[in-house]
């Protein structure tokens, strides 16, 4: 999966949701319910590969139908919840806010040599 606008490439394993793949690979993906299918914060726009995605779950359909009535920024068919959708081939999505997580806060401070 290619995540725009950051340009990250993340491997999505069979049966794994997009958000699970991102977390496994060390990326943070915006969410409020942490993949419970209760919010729409993880929504992404599918730019390429719509044919390679799983069918919408009941939770995804309900949340996206409600969202469609409130917001009309992207084609509703192209908006999917990353916590609910799986992919069977390469896809490209737009999701601002996806970031590589730092491995360890100690790593950041170990490089700054403070001498007294």
XYZ file of C-alpha atoms in Angstrom:
116
model
C 0.000 0.000 0.000
C 1.256 3.428 -0.910
C 0.132 6.151 1.526
C -0.035 9.692 0.159
C 0.802 12.517 0.651
C 3.742 11.218 2.743
C 4.744 8.624 0.140
C 5.107 5.696 2.564
C 5.049 2.131 1.196
C 3.575 -0.340 3.692
C 3.184 -4.083 3.151
C -0.353 -5.315 3.799
C -0.468 -9.021 4.608
C -3.421 -11.255 3.667
C -6.363 -10.683 6.017
C -4.719 -7.666 7.643
C -6.551 -4.331 7.723
C -4.783 -1.254 6.440
C -4.433 0.194 9.930
C -3.067 -3.102 11.319
C -0.458 -3.153 8.540
C 0.568 0.426 9.350
C 0.868 -0.305 13.071
C 2.872 -3.497 12.433
C 5.255 -1.545 10.206
C 5.791 1.142 12.861
C 3.518 3.892 11.562
C 0.912 5.861 13.456
C -2.441 6.189 11.680
C -4.970 8.748 12.920
C -7.752 7.075 14.922
C -10.005 7.800 17.884
C -11.407 4.328 18.604
C -8.202 2.345 17.893
C -9.640 0.071 15.194
C -12.924 -0.744 16.906
C -15.044 0.497 13.973
C -16.746 3.189 16.049
C -15.372 6.423 14.606
C -14.377 7.632 11.165
C -11.002 9.146 12.036
C -9.109 6.396 10.164
C -10.954 6.992 6.902
C -8.830 7.213 3.788
C -9.495 7.935 0.138
C -8.584 5.112 -2.237
C -6.733 6.650 -5.175
C -5.847 3.409 -6.991
C -6.852 -0.218 -6.462
C -10.496 0.059 -5.449
C -11.079 -3.341 -7.091
C -8.559 -4.975 -4.705
C -10.408 -4.086 -1.494
C -12.669 -6.212 0.664
C -16.407 -5.552 0.770
C -17.576 -3.055 3.352
C -18.363 -4.474 6.787
C -21.668 -3.597 8.455
C -19.884 -1.209 10.827
C -18.077 0.480 7.949
C -21.254 0.852 5.891
C -23.159 2.384 8.787
C -20.410 4.855 9.676
C -19.661 5.849 6.094
C -23.348 6.305 5.222
C -23.609 8.738 8.128
C -20.387 10.451 7.048
C -21.602 10.726 3.423
C -24.551 12.792 4.605
C -22.280 15.177 6.535
C -19.203 15.556 4.320
C -18.863 15.529 0.534
C -15.137 15.995 -0.132
C -14.304 12.805 -2.008
C -16.253 10.304 -4.062
C -18.071 8.267 -1.353
C -17.206 4.994 -3.131
C -13.509 5.803 -2.689
C -13.685 6.502 1.059
C -12.937 3.495 3.264
C -12.194 2.916 6.937
C -8.618 1.675 7.370
C -9.639 -0.352 10.424
C -12.198 -2.354 8.450
C -10.799 -2.825 4.937
C -8.291 -5.393 3.672
C -6.494 -5.451 0.316
C -5.571 -8.295 -2.038
C -3.248 -6.309 -4.332
C -1.289 -3.059 -4.457
C -3.335 0.016 -3.628
C -2.692 3.732 -3.196
C -4.539 5.748 -0.573
C -4.590 9.338 0.637
C -4.423 9.729 4.404
C -2.823 12.862 5.828
C -1.350 12.405 9.298
C 0.232 8.966 8.833
C 3.711 9.164 10.368
C 6.633 6.872 11.089
C 6.832 6.320 14.847
C 10.090 6.822 16.699
C 11.612 3.522 17.787
C 12.515 4.744 21.248
C 12.733 8.099 22.969
C 16.133 7.030 24.387
C 17.462 6.797 20.826
C 16.697 10.478 20.287
C 18.536 11.544 23.414
C 21.484 9.134 23.133
C 22.811 11.031 20.120
C 23.037 14.327 21.995
C 26.272 14.206 23.975
C 25.957 16.403 27.013
C 29.303 16.884 28.767
C 29.711 18.596 32.098
